[in-house]
Tab-separated table of C-alpha atoms in Angstrom:
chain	number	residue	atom	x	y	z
A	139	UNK	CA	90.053	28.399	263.747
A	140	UNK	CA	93.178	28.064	265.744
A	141	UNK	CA	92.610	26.426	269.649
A	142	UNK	CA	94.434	28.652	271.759
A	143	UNK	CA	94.807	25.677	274.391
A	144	UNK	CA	96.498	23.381	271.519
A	145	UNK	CA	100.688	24.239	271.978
A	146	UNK	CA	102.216	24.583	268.128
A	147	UNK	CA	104.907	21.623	267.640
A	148	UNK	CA	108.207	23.682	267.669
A	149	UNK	CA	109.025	20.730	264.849
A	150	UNK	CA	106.610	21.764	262.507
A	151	UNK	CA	107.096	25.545	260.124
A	152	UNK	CA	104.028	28.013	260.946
A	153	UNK	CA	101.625	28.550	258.107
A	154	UNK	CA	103.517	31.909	257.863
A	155	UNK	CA	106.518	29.868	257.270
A	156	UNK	CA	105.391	27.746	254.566
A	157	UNK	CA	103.961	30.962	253.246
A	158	UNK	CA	107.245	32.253	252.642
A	159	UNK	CA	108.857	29.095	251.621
A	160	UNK	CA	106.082	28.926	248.873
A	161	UNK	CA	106.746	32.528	247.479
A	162	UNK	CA	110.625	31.973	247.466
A	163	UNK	CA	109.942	28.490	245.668
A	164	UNK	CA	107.274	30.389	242.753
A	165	UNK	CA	110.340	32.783	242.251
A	166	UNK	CA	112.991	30.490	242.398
A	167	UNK	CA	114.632	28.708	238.880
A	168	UNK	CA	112.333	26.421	238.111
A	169	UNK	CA	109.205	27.960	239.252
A	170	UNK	CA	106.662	30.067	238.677
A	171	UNK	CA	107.649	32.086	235.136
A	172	UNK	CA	105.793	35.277	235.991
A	173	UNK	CA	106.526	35.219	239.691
A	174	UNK	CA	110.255	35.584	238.676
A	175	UNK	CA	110.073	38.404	236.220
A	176	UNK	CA	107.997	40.394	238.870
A	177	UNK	CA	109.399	44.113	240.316
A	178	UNK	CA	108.788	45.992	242.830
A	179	UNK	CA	107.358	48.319	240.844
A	180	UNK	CA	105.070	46.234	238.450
A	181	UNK	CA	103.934	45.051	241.803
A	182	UNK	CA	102.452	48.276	242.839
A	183	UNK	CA	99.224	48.193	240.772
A	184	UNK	CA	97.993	44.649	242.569
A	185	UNK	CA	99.374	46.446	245.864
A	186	UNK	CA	96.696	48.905	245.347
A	187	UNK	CA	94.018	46.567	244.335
A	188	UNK	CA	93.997	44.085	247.084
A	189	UNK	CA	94.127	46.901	249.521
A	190	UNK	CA	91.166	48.813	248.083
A	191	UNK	CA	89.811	44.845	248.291
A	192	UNK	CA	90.601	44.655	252.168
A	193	UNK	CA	88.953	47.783	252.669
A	194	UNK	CA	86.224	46.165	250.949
A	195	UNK	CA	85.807	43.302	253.143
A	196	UNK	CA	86.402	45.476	256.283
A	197	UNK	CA	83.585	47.666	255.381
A	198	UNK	CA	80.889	45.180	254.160
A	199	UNK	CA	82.250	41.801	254.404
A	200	UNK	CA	81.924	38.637	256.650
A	201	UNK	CA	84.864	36.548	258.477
A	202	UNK	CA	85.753	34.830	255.085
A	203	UNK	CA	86.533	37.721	252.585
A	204	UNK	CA	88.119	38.976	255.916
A	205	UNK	CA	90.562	36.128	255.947
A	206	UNK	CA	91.381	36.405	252.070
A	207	UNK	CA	91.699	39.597	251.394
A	208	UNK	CA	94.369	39.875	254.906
A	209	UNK	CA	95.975	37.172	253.146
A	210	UNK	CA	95.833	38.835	249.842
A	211	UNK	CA	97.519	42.047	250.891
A	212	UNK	CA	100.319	39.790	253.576
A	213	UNK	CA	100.764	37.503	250.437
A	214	UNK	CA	102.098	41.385	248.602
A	215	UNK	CA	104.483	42.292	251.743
A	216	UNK	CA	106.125	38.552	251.285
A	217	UNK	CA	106.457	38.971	247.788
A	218	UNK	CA	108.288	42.123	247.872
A	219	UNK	CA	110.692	40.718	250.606
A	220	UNK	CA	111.378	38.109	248.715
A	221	UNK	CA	112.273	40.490	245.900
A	222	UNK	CA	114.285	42.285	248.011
A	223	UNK	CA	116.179	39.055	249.439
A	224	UNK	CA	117.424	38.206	245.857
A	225	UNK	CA	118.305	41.868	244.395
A	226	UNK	CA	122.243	43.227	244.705
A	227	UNK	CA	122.122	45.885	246.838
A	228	UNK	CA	118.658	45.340	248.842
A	229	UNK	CA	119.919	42.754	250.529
A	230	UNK	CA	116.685	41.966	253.227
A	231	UNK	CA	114.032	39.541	253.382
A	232	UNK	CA	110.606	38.826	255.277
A	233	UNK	CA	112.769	38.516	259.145
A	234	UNK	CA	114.249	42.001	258.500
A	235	UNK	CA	111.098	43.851	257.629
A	236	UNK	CA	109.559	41.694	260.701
A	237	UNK	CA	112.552	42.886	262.956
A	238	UNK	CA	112.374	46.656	261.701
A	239	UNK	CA	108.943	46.817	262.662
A	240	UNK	CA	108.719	45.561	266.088
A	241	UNK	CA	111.792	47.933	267.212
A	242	UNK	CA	109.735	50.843	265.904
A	243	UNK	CA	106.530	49.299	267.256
A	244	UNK	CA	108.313	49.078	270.964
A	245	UNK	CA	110.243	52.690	270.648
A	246	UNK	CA	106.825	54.062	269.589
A	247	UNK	CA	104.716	52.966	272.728
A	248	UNK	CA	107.191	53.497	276.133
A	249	UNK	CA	103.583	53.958	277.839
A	250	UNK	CA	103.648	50.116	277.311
A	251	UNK	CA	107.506	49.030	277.328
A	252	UNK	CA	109.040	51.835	279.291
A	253	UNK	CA	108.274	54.212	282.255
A	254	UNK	CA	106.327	56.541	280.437
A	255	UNK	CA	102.624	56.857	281.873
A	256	UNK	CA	99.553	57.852	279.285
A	257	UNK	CA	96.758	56.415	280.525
A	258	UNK	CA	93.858	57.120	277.515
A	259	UNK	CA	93.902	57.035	273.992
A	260	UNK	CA	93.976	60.548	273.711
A	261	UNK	CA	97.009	60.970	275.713
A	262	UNK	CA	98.691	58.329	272.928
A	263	UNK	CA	97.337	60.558	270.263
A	264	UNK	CA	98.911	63.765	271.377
A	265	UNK	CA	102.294	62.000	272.341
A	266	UNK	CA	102.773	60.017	268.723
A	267	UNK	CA	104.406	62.707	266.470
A	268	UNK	CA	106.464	63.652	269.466
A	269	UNK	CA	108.046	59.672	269.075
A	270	UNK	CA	107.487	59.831	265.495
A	271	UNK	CA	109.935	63.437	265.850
A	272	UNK	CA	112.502	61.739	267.807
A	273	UNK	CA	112.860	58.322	265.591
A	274	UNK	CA	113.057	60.323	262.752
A	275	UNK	CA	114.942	63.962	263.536
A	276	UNK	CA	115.683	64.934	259.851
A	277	UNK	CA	111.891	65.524	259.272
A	278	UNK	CA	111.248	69.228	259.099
A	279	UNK	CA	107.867	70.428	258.433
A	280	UNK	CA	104.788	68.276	259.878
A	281	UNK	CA	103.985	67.631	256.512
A	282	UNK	CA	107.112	65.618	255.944
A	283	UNK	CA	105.738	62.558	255.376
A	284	UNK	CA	102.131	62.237	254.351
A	285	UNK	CA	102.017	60.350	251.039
A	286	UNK	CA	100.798	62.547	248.302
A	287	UNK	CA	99.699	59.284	245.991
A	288	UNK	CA	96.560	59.001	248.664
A	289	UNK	CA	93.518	59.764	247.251
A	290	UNK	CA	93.250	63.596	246.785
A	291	UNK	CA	89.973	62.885	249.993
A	292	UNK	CA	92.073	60.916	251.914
A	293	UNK	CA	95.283	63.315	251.807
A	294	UNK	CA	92.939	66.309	252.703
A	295	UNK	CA	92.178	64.906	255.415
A	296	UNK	CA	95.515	64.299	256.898
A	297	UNK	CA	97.340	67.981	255.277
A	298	UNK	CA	94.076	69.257	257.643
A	299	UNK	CA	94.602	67.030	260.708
A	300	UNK	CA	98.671	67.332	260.299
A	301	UNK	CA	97.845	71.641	260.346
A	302	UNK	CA	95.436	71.405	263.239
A	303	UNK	CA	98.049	69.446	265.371
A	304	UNK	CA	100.139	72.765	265.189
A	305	UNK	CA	97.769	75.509	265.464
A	306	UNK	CA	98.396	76.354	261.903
A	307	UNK	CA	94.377	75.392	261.239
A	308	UNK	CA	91.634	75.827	263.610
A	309	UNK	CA	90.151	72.355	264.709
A	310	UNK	CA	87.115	73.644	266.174
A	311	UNK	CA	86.949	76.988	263.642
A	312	UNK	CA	83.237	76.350	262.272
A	313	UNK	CA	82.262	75.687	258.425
A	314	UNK	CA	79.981	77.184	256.242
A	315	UNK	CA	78.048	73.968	256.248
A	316	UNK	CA	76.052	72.645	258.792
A	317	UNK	CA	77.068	68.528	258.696
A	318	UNK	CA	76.576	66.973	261.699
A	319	UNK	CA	76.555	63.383	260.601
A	320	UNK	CA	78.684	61.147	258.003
A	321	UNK	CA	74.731	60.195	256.801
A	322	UNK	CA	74.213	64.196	255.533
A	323	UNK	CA	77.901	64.429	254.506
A	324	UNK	CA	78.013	61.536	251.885
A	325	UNK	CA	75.348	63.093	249.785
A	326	UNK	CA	76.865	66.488	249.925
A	327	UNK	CA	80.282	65.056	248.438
A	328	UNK	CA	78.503	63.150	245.768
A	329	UNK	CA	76.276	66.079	245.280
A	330	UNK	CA	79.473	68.013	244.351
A	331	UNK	CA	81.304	65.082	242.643
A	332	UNK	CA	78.030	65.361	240.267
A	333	UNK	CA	77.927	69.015	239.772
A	334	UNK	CA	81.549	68.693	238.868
A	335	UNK	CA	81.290	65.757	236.314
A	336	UNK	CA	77.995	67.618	235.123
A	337	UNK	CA	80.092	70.569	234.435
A	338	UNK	CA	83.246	68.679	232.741
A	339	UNK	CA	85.208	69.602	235.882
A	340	UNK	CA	87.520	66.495	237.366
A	341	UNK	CA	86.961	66.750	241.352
A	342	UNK	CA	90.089	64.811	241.805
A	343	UNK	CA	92.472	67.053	240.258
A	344	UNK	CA	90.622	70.247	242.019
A	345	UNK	CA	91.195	69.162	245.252
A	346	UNK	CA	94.629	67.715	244.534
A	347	UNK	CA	95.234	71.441	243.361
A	348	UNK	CA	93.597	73.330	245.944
A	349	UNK	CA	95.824	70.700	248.578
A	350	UNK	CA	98.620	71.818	246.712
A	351	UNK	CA	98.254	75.423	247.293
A	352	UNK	CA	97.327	74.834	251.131
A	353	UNK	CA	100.420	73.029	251.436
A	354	UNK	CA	102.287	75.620	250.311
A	355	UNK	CA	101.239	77.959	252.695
A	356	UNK	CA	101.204	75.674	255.394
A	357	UNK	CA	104.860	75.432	254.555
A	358	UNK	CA	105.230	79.197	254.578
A	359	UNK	CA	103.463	79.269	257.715
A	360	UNK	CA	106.161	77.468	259.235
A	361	UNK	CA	109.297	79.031	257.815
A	362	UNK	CA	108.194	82.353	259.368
A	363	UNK	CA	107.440	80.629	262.571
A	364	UNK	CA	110.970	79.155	262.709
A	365	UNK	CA	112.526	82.278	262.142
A	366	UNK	CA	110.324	84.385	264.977
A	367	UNK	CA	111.351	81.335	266.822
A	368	UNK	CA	107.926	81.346	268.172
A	369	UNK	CA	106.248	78.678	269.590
A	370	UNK	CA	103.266	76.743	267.428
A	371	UNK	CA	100.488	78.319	269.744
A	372	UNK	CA	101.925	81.743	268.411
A	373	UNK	CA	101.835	80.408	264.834
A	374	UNK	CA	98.956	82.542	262.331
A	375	UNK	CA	95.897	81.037	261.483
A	376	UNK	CA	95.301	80.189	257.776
A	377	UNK	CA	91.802	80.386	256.888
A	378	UNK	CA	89.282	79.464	254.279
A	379	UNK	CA	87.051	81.228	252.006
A	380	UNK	CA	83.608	80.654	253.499
């Protein structure tokens, strides 16, 4: 572990440093063969692997798989910089992606680098798509945005939250079941994962299909909101079939 009292010699490169200077060198003539044919996109698949890893260690593991699996999934974002560094037309590396992200970091929290006062988390929470509107203007619909590769569980959940932000779904609305724990949820999803299987029926696709269909009228929603130039607390309800 690193001493927080111990100063680091200004004369000697970070391990982040000789991180990087190891990828460029793997990729560089003379190095590593299948580090140099490497693309962004045959990259994609090991993206997605040693993140579903770090999740992984997160959930169930100790300090250790902690520390490789980070590493794993930092070792990905240095790769693809140094992709990036050496294609015509890309033209950034592993400072620019660094740079990028602490300007939107600090434009994202003026409660902390500005004037602007929020003084819980929840006040941060209702504030961020307001910042997230103004850094990027030419966003038009709140589902602008949300990654539809997620996991058809994982982008439900956002579609949902993204709709309840605007009054377009009812946060606190009710549901036909009675869940009041992640304990009595779990087996209900796997109950209807099995029913599904059991059945021939792929539960992926369903949902994917069913999101597709609320995101369409979620869209809808909000085209004849803009024109009645209403307000979102004016904006209709869409409900479920109970």
């Amino acid at each position: 572990m690193t001493n927080p009292d111990v100063q680091p010699d200004a004369a000697q490169p970070s391990q982040l440093d000789l991180l990087i200077e190891t990828v460029a060198r793997l990729r560089a003539p003379g190095g590593c063969p299948w580090d140099a044919d490497q693309t962004h996109e045959s990259l994609v698949q090991y993206l997605v692997e040693e993140s579903h890893e770090l999740i992984d260690a997160i959930e169930a593991g100790g300090r250790e798989e902690m520390i490789e699996e980070l590493g794993d999934v930092l070792y990905q974002v240095i790769f693809h910089a140094d992709i990036a560094a050496q294609t015509r037309g890309e033209d950034f590396d592993i400072q620019d992606v660094a740079a990028h992200m602490n300007a939107k970091m600090v434009g994202r929290h003026p409660h902390v680098f500005g004037d602007l006062v929020l003084d819980t988390a929840d006040d941060v929470v209702a504030a961020w798509d307001d910042f997230k509107a103004a850094e990027k203007p030419h966003r038009t619909s709140v589902l602008d945005g949300i990654p539809q590769g997620m996991p058809a569980l994982a982008l439900a959940d956002k579609v949902l939250g993204r709709a309840q932000k605007i009054g377009l779904l009812e946060a606190d609305g009710g549901s036909p079941l009675a869940i009041s724990s992640e304990d009595e949820l779990g087996p209900i999803l796997l109950a209807i994962v099995s029913a599904a299987k059991a059945q021939g029926l792929d539960s992926e696709r369903a949902l994917r299909s069913a999101l597709r269909d609320l995101q369409d009228e979620i869209r809808a929603a909000e085209a004849e909101q803009a024109e009645r130039g209403a307000d979102s607390a004016d904006a209709g309800i869409i409900g479920f079939p109970t």
